[in-house]
Structures are given as structure tokens and as C-alpha cells.
Amino acid sequence: MCNSLASNLLKPGFADAALDLAEKAGGLHTLPRMMCDGLAANLLKPGFADAALDLAKKAGGIHTLPQMMCDSLAANLLKPGFTEAAFKVARRAGGVDQLPALMCNGLAARLFISDFTTDLHAILDIAEELSVDVPMTLARLVKQDSEFLDYVSSIRNRLELRNDDERRECLRGLAGGSGGGKRAKPQWAEGQLVEVQGDCGYKGSWWPAKIREIAPPPKQSATVVYSYNGTETDTVAKRRLRPVPEVAPLAEKDLGVGSELEFFWKGEAWWEIVVTEIRGDGAIHVSCWSGANEY
């Protein structure tokens, strides 16, 4: 019995829902494979089981369900527009039977972002016009090269903040700074507002959340609910948490080229950024990425 199945087994209705889904997916022997992925954590969400079965049928048959129910697909399945976007990409990869292989990587987590899918299909359109094999291009770039996903995501991360109001609302100084001295070890409590460290951004990002549950020792983790939608939960290591920082208002001196700041991206997370240009009209250009992906 895998961890995800065991941790959900006592939830009201979970066992019946799991058995019912397994039978529809080809038999009870499919249960261990399906329950050790993101499916177990999402199974009781209204409409999830039906959406998963429908997706599997369209992807080649119910037998494809176990291999598709990886964490990234299960977490995104009910997001508006996800299924349509997934099939559109799969068709360009050679057919709907390509869907299971495509969904178990970072692609699934980005498909509901319209900017990303627009840019991805624009790139595939160019490949088609140049008589480049589109399915092979997609397979090489998406399945085998995760850096490509980051690159496409970063295309629109070059930002321009046009006025003082936007600066005040969306920018803050780099929380924590680089000051020396030893800091007290934070104490965590259920219900506490925190920020969770992420990978996106110039050096990283911080996602506002609330602690729902703290794992008992010796585990060093906590379950949080992200603030941007109020429903998505995640279990994260405590080392990835920080208390909501107290950050002083920005002054003009903080807005020079090379300044490292935090930008509240799309009302979801604080992205660490660097100012790359300040135009004569006061507009600020910033970069959310470093190295090869800097703009």
C-alpha cells in the first residue's frame, strides 16, 4: 500500500470511489498504479473521476488512465480549458494517443496558461512552415528538454511597469535582503500566513499561503493552502517556508538599473526580479530570468 493510498483511505467515500474507478480502468489490478500518483489526492474532488475517465477514453482507451494520472496532470485536470489545450498539443504531437506521454512532465502545469500555449503553438507553426517535422520538434523540445518549457514560459516574463501606482502595488524590496547576522529559527503554527519558495523568477519566487497542518516530528514538513485560489494544497519542507516579510516601501533610489526587487506576478506570487532598464518616461523594464533566459 503506497503512501498516497494509505493517507487517503479513511476519507469518507474514498475507498468506494477508488474501487469504482479501478474497475472502470480495467480491473482492480490497476488500483496500485493509479493510487500512487496524483489521482489519490484529487479523487474526491467533484467531477474529477468523470473528467479523468473521459480524458482516458479520448486518449486511446480506459487502459491509459493509470499512466496518465501523474501528479501534474491530476493537479490541473479540472482547470478551465486544460483538456482542450492538452488535446490540441497531443494532436500536433501525432495524435491523441500521445497524450499520456506528454502529460507526465512540466507541460501539464503550463497548459491552462493561455500565453504559454499561444507561444508554444506559434513556435510549432514556424516549424511547420519551414517543413520541419512538428511531432518530432514537439517531442524533442517538450518531452526531452525541460529547459525549453522554462524558455517558452519566460518569453512573456519581460515586464514593463508604466507608472507609480503600478510600482507601489506590484513591487517591493527583496525580502530578507543580504544582511548579516544570525536569524532566529522561525516558529510555525497552523493558520499562520507564510510564503512558499518556488523556482520561477530571476532567482526564485515566493507564493503566499496559509499553513493548514504541521507534520509531527521527525517530519520537517507542513501542508499549506495557496492564497491565489484558496483551494490548492501542497505539502512542503519547512525549509521552503518563510514568514510573511515586513518590507519597507520602495524609494526612488531602490529603482536603479541592477536593483533586485520582488514583483507580484499576476496576483499569485512574488517573483524575484532585476531592473534592466529605466526609460526616459519612467517606465521600468525588468527581467524575471537570469543566464541564457535573461531579457
mmCIF file of C-alpha atoms in Angstrom:
data_model
loop_
_atom_site.group_PDB
_atom_site.id
_atom_site.type_symbol
_atom_site.label_atom_id
_atom_site.label_comp_id
_atom_site.label_asym_id
_atom_site.label_seq_id
_atom_site.Cartn_x
_atom_site.Cartn_y
_atom_site.Cartn_z
ATOM 1 C CA MET A 1 0.000 0.000 0.000
ATOM 2 C CA CYS A 2 1.652 3.208 -1.171
ATOM 3 C CA ASN A 3 1.707 6.379 0.908
ATOM 4 C CA SER A 4 -0.908 8.291 -1.085
ATOM 5 C CA LEU A 5 -3.441 5.459 -0.925
ATOM 6 C CA ALA A 6 -2.861 4.905 2.787
ATOM 7 C CA SER A 7 -3.110 8.601 3.646
ATOM 8 C CA ASN A 8 -6.464 8.953 1.879
ATOM 9 C CA LEU A 9 -8.051 5.596 2.667
ATOM 10 C CA LEU A 10 -10.062 6.761 5.700
ATOM 11 C CA LYS A 11 -11.583 9.768 3.947
ATOM 12 C CA PRO A 12 -15.350 9.263 3.663
ATOM 13 C CA GLY A 13 -16.186 7.742 0.299
ATOM 14 C CA PHE A 14 -12.578 7.365 -0.832
ATOM 15 C CA ALA A 15 -12.412 3.563 -0.837
ATOM 16 C CA ASP A 16 -15.630 3.196 -2.839
ATOM 17 C CA ALA A 17 -14.534 5.871 -5.312
ATOM 18 C CA ALA A 18 -11.114 4.243 -5.763
ATOM 19 C CA LEU A 19 -12.562 0.775 -6.326
ATOM 20 C CA ASP A 20 -15.168 2.086 -8.747
ATOM 21 C CA LEU A 21 -12.559 3.949 -10.772
ATOM 22 C CA ALA A 22 -10.199 0.961 -10.830
ATOM 23 C CA GLU A 23 -12.921 -1.332 -12.150
ATOM 24 C CA LYS A 24 -13.709 1.159 -14.919
ATOM 25 C CA ALA A 25 -9.996 1.465 -15.704
ATOM 26 C CA GLY A 26 -9.609 -2.230 -16.431
ATOM 27 C CA GLY A 27 -9.854 -4.079 -13.151
ATOM 28 C CA LEU A 28 -8.785 -3.972 -9.529
ATOM 29 C CA HIS A 29 -5.200 -4.796 -10.536
ATOM 30 C CA THR A 30 -4.878 -1.200 -11.794
ATOM 31 C CA LEU A 31 -5.502 0.246 -8.329
ATOM 32 C CA PRO A 32 -1.894 0.211 -7.001
ATOM 33 C CA ARG A 33 -0.525 2.031 -10.054
ATOM 34 C CA MET A 34 -3.240 4.676 -10.058
ATOM 35 C CA MET A 35 -3.286 5.387 -6.347
ATOM 36 C CA CYS A 36 0.445 6.065 -6.054
ATOM 37 C CA ASP A 37 0.169 9.209 -8.145
ATOM 38 C CA GLY A 38 -1.715 12.488 -8.021
ATOM 39 C CA LEU A 39 -5.003 10.701 -8.575
ATOM 40 C CA ALA A 40 -5.444 9.730 -4.919
ATOM 41 C CA ALA A 41 -5.127 13.307 -3.722
ATOM 42 C CA ASN A 42 -7.724 14.548 -6.215
ATOM 43 C CA LEU A 43 -10.144 11.629 -6.456
ATOM 44 C CA LEU A 44 -12.823 13.104 -4.180
ATOM 45 C CA LYS A 45 -12.954 16.461 -5.956
ATOM 46 C CA PRO A 46 -16.381 16.868 -7.586
ATOM 47 C CA GLY A 47 -16.211 15.847 -11.226
ATOM 48 C CA PHE A 48 -12.610 14.627 -11.089
ATOM 49 C CA ALA A 49 -13.253 10.908 -11.653
ATOM 50 C CA ASP A 50 -15.582 11.576 -14.599
ATOM 51 C CA ALA A 51 -13.102 14.027 -16.130
ATOM 52 C CA ALA A 52 -10.252 11.519 -15.735
ATOM 53 C CA LEU A 53 -12.233 8.705 -17.341
ATOM 54 C CA ASP A 54 -13.374 10.941 -20.189
ATOM 55 C CA LEU A 55 -9.812 12.058 -20.846
ATOM 56 C CA ALA A 56 -8.542 8.478 -20.861
ATOM 57 C CA LYS A 57 -11.242 7.322 -23.286
ATOM 58 C CA LYS A 58 -10.359 10.098 -25.724
ATOM 59 C CA ALA A 59 -6.649 9.387 -25.319
ATOM 60 C CA GLY A 60 -6.940 5.844 -26.602
ATOM 61 C CA GLY A 61 -8.898 3.892 -24.031
ATOM 62 C CA ILE A 62 -9.518 3.444 -20.320
ATOM 63 C CA HIS A 63 -6.288 1.432 -20.079
ATOM 64 C CA THR A 64 -4.347 4.691 -20.492
ATOM 65 C CA LEU A 65 -5.705 6.100 -17.226
ATOM 66 C CA PRO A 66 -3.083 4.698 -14.810
ATOM 67 C CA GLN A 67 -0.137 6.008 -16.816
ATOM 68 C CA MET A 68 -1.714 9.449 -17.244
ATOM 69 C CA MET A 69 -2.551 10.084 -13.605
ATOM 70 C CA CYS A 70 0.794 11.586 -12.699
ATOM 71 C CA ASP A 71 0.862 14.482 -10.238
ATOM 72 C CA SER A 72 0.995 17.252 -12.837
ATOM 73 C CA LEU A 73 -1.981 16.046 -14.880
ATOM 74 C CA ALA A 74 -4.169 15.264 -11.876
ATOM 75 C CA ALA A 75 -3.496 18.654 -10.306
ATOM 76 C CA ASN A 76 -4.501 20.520 -13.465
ATOM 77 C CA LEU A 77 -7.270 18.351 -14.906
ATOM 78 C CA LEU A 78 -10.189 20.444 -13.634
ATOM 79 C CA LYS A 79 -8.733 23.822 -14.586
ATOM 80 C CA PRO A 80 -10.830 25.600 -17.238
ATOM 81 C CA GLY A 81 -9.557 24.934 -20.740
ATOM 82 C CA PHE A 82 -6.996 22.335 -19.689
ATOM 83 C CA THR A 83 -8.480 19.341 -21.521
ATOM 84 C CA GLU A 84 -8.934 21.241 -24.783
ATOM 85 C CA ALA A 85 -5.384 22.595 -24.615
ATOM 86 C CA ALA A 86 -3.999 19.124 -23.850
ATOM 87 C CA PHE A 87 -5.700 17.547 -26.860
ATOM 88 C CA LYS A 88 -4.595 20.369 -29.138
ATOM 89 C CA VAL A 89 -0.961 19.777 -28.198
ATOM 90 C CA ALA A 90 -1.376 15.989 -28.423
ATOM 91 C CA ARG A 91 -2.753 16.223 -31.958
ATOM 92 C CA ARG A 92 0.304 18.203 -33.000
ATOM 93 C CA ALA A 93 2.462 15.522 -31.400
ATOM 94 C CA GLY A 94 0.973 12.916 -33.724
ATOM 95 C CA GLY A 95 -2.424 12.074 -32.259
ATOM 96 C CA VAL A 96 -4.399 11.776 -29.051
ATOM 97 C CA ASP A 97 -2.574 8.540 -28.209
ATOM 98 C CA GLN A 98 0.460 10.742 -27.469
ATOM 99 C CA LEU A 99 -1.378 12.392 -24.579
ATOM 100 C CA PRO A 100 -0.236 10.098 -21.729
ATOM 101 C CA ALA A 101 3.444 10.571 -22.547
ATOM 102 C CA LEU A 102 3.071 14.342 -22.892
ATOM 103 C CA MET A 103 1.189 14.949 -19.668
ATOM 104 C CA CYS A 104 3.613 13.495 -17.130
ATOM 105 C CA ASN A 105 6.093 16.342 -17.233
ATOM 106 C CA GLY A 106 6.127 20.099 -16.748
ATOM 107 C CA LEU A 107 3.906 20.660 -19.778
ATOM 108 C CA ALA A 108 0.678 19.831 -17.929
ATOM 109 C CA ALA A 109 1.256 22.510 -15.313
ATOM 110 C CA ARG A 110 1.500 25.196 -18.005
ATOM 111 C CA LEU A 111 -1.261 24.236 -20.433
ATOM 112 C CA PHE A 112 -4.007 26.283 -18.784
ATOM 113 C CA ILE A 113 -1.867 29.431 -19.189
ATOM 114 C CA SER A 114 -3.120 30.906 -22.448
ATOM 115 C CA ASP A 115 0.045 32.961 -23.030
ATOM 116 C CA PHE A 116 2.176 29.816 -22.858
ATOM 117 C CA THR A 117 0.048 27.752 -25.239
ATOM 118 C CA THR A 118 -0.177 30.653 -27.690
ATOM 119 C CA ASP A 119 3.602 30.955 -27.791
ATOM 120 C CA LEU A 120 4.118 27.187 -27.999
ATOM 121 C CA HIS A 121 1.791 26.810 -30.986
ATOM 122 C CA ALA A 122 3.361 29.838 -32.668
ATOM 123 C CA ILE A 123 6.731 28.079 -32.473
ATOM 124 C CA LEU A 124 5.217 24.880 -33.888
ATOM 125 C CA ASP A 125 3.592 26.896 -36.694
ATOM 126 C CA ILE A 126 7.019 28.218 -37.647
ATOM 127 C CA ALA A 127 8.405 24.676 -37.661
ATOM 128 C CA GLU A 128 5.559 23.614 -39.946
ATOM 129 C CA GLU A 129 6.192 26.490 -42.371
ATOM 130 C CA LEU A 130 9.858 25.502 -42.530
ATOM 131 C CA SER A 131 8.858 21.892 -43.308
ATOM 132 C CA VAL A 132 10.317 20.699 -40.026
ATOM 133 C CA ASP A 133 8.701 17.595 -38.546
ATOM 134 C CA VAL A 134 6.298 19.126 -35.995
ATOM 135 C CA PRO A 135 5.686 15.994 -33.870
ATOM 136 C CA MET A 136 9.422 15.366 -33.672
ATOM 137 C CA THR A 137 10.045 19.014 -32.795
ATOM 138 C CA LEU A 138 7.471 18.888 -30.018
ATOM 139 C CA ALA A 139 8.786 15.579 -28.711
ATOM 140 C CA ARG A 140 12.368 16.809 -28.598
ATOM 141 C CA LEU A 141 11.583 20.192 -27.094
ATOM 142 C CA VAL A 142 8.848 19.271 -24.634
ATOM 143 C CA LYS A 143 9.407 15.653 -23.676
ATOM 144 C CA GLN A 144 13.190 15.638 -23.586
ATOM 145 C CA ASP A 145 14.211 19.230 -22.856
ATOM 146 C CA SER A 146 12.583 20.668 -19.737
ATOM 147 C CA GLU A 147 14.606 23.868 -20.147
ATOM 148 C CA PHE A 148 12.564 24.581 -23.269
ATOM 149 C CA LEU A 149 9.401 24.793 -21.168
ATOM 150 C CA ASP A 150 11.076 27.374 -18.959
ATOM 151 C CA TYR A 151 12.250 29.263 -22.033
ATOM 152 C CA VAL A 152 8.780 29.472 -23.567
ATOM 153 C CA SER A 153 7.321 30.463 -20.203
ATOM 154 C CA SER A 154 9.932 33.212 -19.909
ATOM 155 C CA ILE A 155 9.167 34.809 -23.287
ATOM 156 C CA ARG A 156 6.401 36.914 -21.750
ATOM 157 C CA ASN A 157 8.166 37.488 -18.436
ATOM 158 C CA ARG A 158 9.778 40.677 -19.688
ATOM 159 C CA LEU A 159 7.716 43.250 -17.890
ATOM 160 C CA GLU A 160 7.104 46.937 -18.204
ATOM 161 C CA LEU A 161 5.673 48.903 -15.266
ATOM 162 C CA ARG A 162 4.293 52.164 -16.559
ATOM 163 C CA ASN A 163 3.509 54.367 -13.563
ATOM 164 C CA ASP A 164 3.978 54.993 -9.870
ATOM 165 C CA ASP A 165 0.691 53.313 -8.910
ATOM 166 C CA GLU A 166 1.792 50.049 -10.506
ATOM 167 C CA ARG A 167 5.162 50.306 -8.797
ATOM 168 C CA ARG A 168 3.571 50.732 -5.384
ATOM 169 C CA GLU A 169 1.111 47.891 -5.886
ATOM 170 C CA CYS A 170 3.368 45.356 -7.569
ATOM 171 C CA LEU A 171 6.938 45.987 -6.402
ATOM 172 C CA ARG A 172 8.666 45.583 -3.078
ATOM 173 C CA GLY A 173 12.232 45.378 -1.871
ATOM 174 C CA LEU A 174 13.944 41.997 -1.850
ATOM 175 C CA ALA A 175 12.561 40.393 1.301
ATOM 176 C CA GLY A 176 15.224 39.276 3.755
ATOM 177 C CA GLY A 177 17.961 41.158 1.898
ATOM 178 C CA SER A 178 21.551 40.088 2.285
ATOM 179 C CA GLY A 179 22.151 41.461 5.760
ATOM 180 C CA GLY A 180 24.492 39.546 8.015
ATOM 181 C CA GLY A 181 23.865 38.258 11.483
ATOM 182 C CA LYS A 182 22.193 35.139 12.716
ATOM 183 C CA ARG A 183 18.446 34.970 12.454
ATOM 184 C CA ALA A 184 16.147 33.270 14.921
ATOM 185 C CA LYS A 185 14.728 29.967 13.752
ATOM 186 C CA PRO A 186 11.104 30.622 12.737
ATOM 187 C CA GLN A 187 8.309 29.010 14.707
ATOM 188 C CA TRP A 188 5.432 27.659 12.640
ATOM 189 C CA ALA A 189 1.783 27.325 13.638
ATOM 190 C CA GLU A 190 -1.398 26.114 11.963
ATOM 191 C CA GLY A 191 -3.274 29.044 10.443
ATOM 192 C CA GLN A 192 -0.104 31.121 10.084
ATOM 193 C CA LEU A 193 0.350 33.181 6.917
ATOM 194 C CA VAL A 194 3.609 32.299 5.170
ATOM 195 C CA GLU A 195 5.307 32.389 1.774
ATOM 196 C CA VAL A 196 6.471 29.221 -0.008
ATOM 197 C CA GLN A 197 9.648 29.204 -2.085
ATOM 198 C CA GLY A 198 9.258 28.387 -5.798
ATOM 199 C CA ASP A 199 11.590 28.020 -8.792
ATOM 200 C CA CYS A 200 10.305 30.675 -11.202
ATOM 201 C CA GLY A 201 11.672 34.204 -11.239
ATOM 202 C CA TYR A 202 15.099 35.801 -11.580
ATOM 203 C CA LYS A 203 16.448 33.839 -8.626
ATOM 204 C CA GLY A 204 13.226 32.356 -7.335
ATOM 205 C CA SER A 205 9.712 33.227 -6.226
ATOM 206 C CA TRP A 206 7.591 33.272 -3.071
ATOM 207 C CA TRP A 207 3.963 32.151 -3.032
ATOM 208 C CA PRO A 208 1.615 33.493 -0.295
ATOM 209 C CA ALA A 209 -0.101 30.682 1.591
ATOM 210 C CA LYS A 210 -1.568 29.635 4.929
ATOM 211 C CA ILE A 211 -0.375 26.658 6.971
ATOM 212 C CA ARG A 212 -3.170 24.109 7.247
ATOM 213 C CA GLU A 213 -1.309 21.356 9.089
ATOM 214 C CA ILE A 214 2.156 20.756 10.515
ATOM 215 C CA ALA A 215 3.535 17.223 10.258
ATOM 216 C CA PRO A 216 4.533 15.645 13.582
ATOM 217 C CA PRO A 217 8.241 15.022 14.325
ATOM 218 C CA PRO A 218 10.524 13.729 12.953
ATOM 219 C CA LYS A 219 8.969 15.009 9.710
ATOM 220 C CA GLN A 220 10.020 18.527 8.774
ATOM 221 C CA SER A 221 7.103 19.473 6.549
ATOM 222 C CA ALA A 222 3.817 21.349 6.537
ATOM 223 C CA THR A 223 0.663 21.314 4.426
ATOM 224 C CA VAL A 224 -0.252 24.736 3.057
ATOM 225 C CA VAL A 225 -3.149 26.254 1.115
ATOM 226 C CA TYR A 226 -2.068 28.739 -1.553
ATOM 227 C CA SER A 227 -3.686 32.174 -1.369
ATOM 228 C CA TYR A 228 -4.084 32.768 -5.113
ATOM 229 C CA ASN A 229 -7.055 30.410 -5.337
ATOM 230 C CA GLY A 230 -7.711 29.452 -1.716
ATOM 231 C CA THR A 231 -8.113 25.748 -2.519
ATOM 232 C CA GLU A 232 -4.852 24.301 -3.863
ATOM 233 C CA THR A 233 -2.875 22.481 -1.177
ATOM 234 C CA ASP A 234 0.736 21.376 -1.109
ATOM 235 C CA THR A 235 2.984 19.568 1.346
ATOM 236 C CA VAL A 236 6.340 21.314 1.513
ATOM 237 C CA ALA A 237 9.530 21.096 3.541
ATOM 238 C CA LYS A 238 9.707 23.683 6.323
ATOM 239 C CA ARG A 239 12.979 24.961 4.872
ATOM 240 C CA ARG A 240 10.960 26.268 1.896
ATOM 241 C CA LEU A 241 8.776 28.438 4.138
ATOM 242 C CA ARG A 242 9.342 31.951 5.382
ATOM 243 C CA PRO A 243 7.118 34.217 7.491
ATOM 244 C CA VAL A 244 5.399 36.985 5.540
ATOM 245 C CA PRO A 245 8.179 39.595 5.480
ATOM 246 C CA GLU A 246 7.911 43.171 6.655
ATOM 247 C CA VAL A 247 9.212 45.172 3.704
ATOM 248 C CA ALA A 248 9.720 48.931 3.700
ATOM 249 C CA PRO A 249 8.078 50.979 0.894
ATOM 250 C CA LEU A 250 10.242 51.472 -2.175
ATOM 251 C CA ALA A 251 12.102 54.746 -2.624
ATOM 252 C CA GLU A 252 13.336 56.132 -5.947
ATOM 253 C CA LYS A 253 16.881 55.098 -5.019
ATOM 254 C CA ASP A 254 15.695 51.478 -4.972
ATOM 255 C CA LEU A 255 14.688 51.602 -8.640
ATOM 256 C CA GLY A 256 18.059 51.849 -10.371
ATOM 257 C CA VAL A 257 19.324 49.539 -13.106
ATOM 258 C CA GLY A 258 20.564 46.361 -11.449
ATOM 259 C CA SER A 259 18.250 46.697 -8.438
ATOM 260 C CA GLU A 260 16.988 43.328 -7.224
ATOM 261 C CA LEU A 261 13.346 43.528 -6.196
ATOM 262 C CA GLU A 262 10.234 41.393 -5.903
ATOM 263 C CA PHE A 263 7.308 41.727 -8.308
ATOM 264 C CA PHE A 264 3.785 40.455 -7.547
ATOM 265 C CA TRP A 265 3.226 38.394 -10.695
ATOM 266 C CA LYS A 266 -0.400 38.065 -11.880
ATOM 267 C CA GLY A 267 -1.690 38.309 -8.315
ATOM 268 C CA GLU A 268 -0.199 34.904 -7.496
ATOM 269 C CA ALA A 269 3.390 35.101 -6.270
ATOM 270 C CA TRP A 270 6.290 37.427 -5.505
ATOM 271 C CA TRP A 271 8.895 36.880 -8.228
ATOM 272 C CA GLU A 272 12.479 37.909 -7.595
ATOM 273 C CA ILE A 273 13.478 40.235 -10.452
ATOM 274 C CA VAL A 274 16.231 42.603 -11.538
ATOM 275 C CA VAL A 275 15.725 46.038 -13.120
ATOM 276 C CA THR A 276 17.370 46.034 -16.563
ATOM 277 C CA GLU A 277 16.346 49.443 -17.906
ATOM 278 C CA ILE A 278 14.610 52.662 -16.874
ATOM 279 C CA ARG A 279 13.322 54.648 -19.832
ATOM 280 C CA GLY A 280 13.116 58.404 -20.085
ATOM 281 C CA ASP A 281 9.369 58.330 -19.420
ATOM 282 C CA GLY A 282 9.957 56.455 -16.170
ATOM 283 C CA ALA A 283 8.781 53.034 -17.363
ATOM 284 C CA ILE A 284 10.760 50.194 -15.798
ATOM 285 C CA HIS A 285 11.907 47.110 -17.671
ATOM 286 C CA VAL A 286 12.707 44.111 -15.512
ATOM 287 C CA SER A 287 13.947 40.573 -16.044
ATOM 288 C CA CYS A 288 12.475 37.543 -14.314
ATOM 289 C CA TRP A 289 15.209 35.219 -15.512
ATOM 290 C CA SER A 290 18.985 35.052 -15.454
ATOM 291 C CA GLY A 291 21.664 33.418 -17.596
ATOM 292 C CA ALA A 292 20.554 32.228 -21.025
ATOM 293 C CA ASN A 293 16.973 33.254 -20.359
ATOM 294 C CA GLU A 294 17.629 36.876 -19.431
ATOM 295 C CA TYR A 295 15.926 39.641 -21.460
#
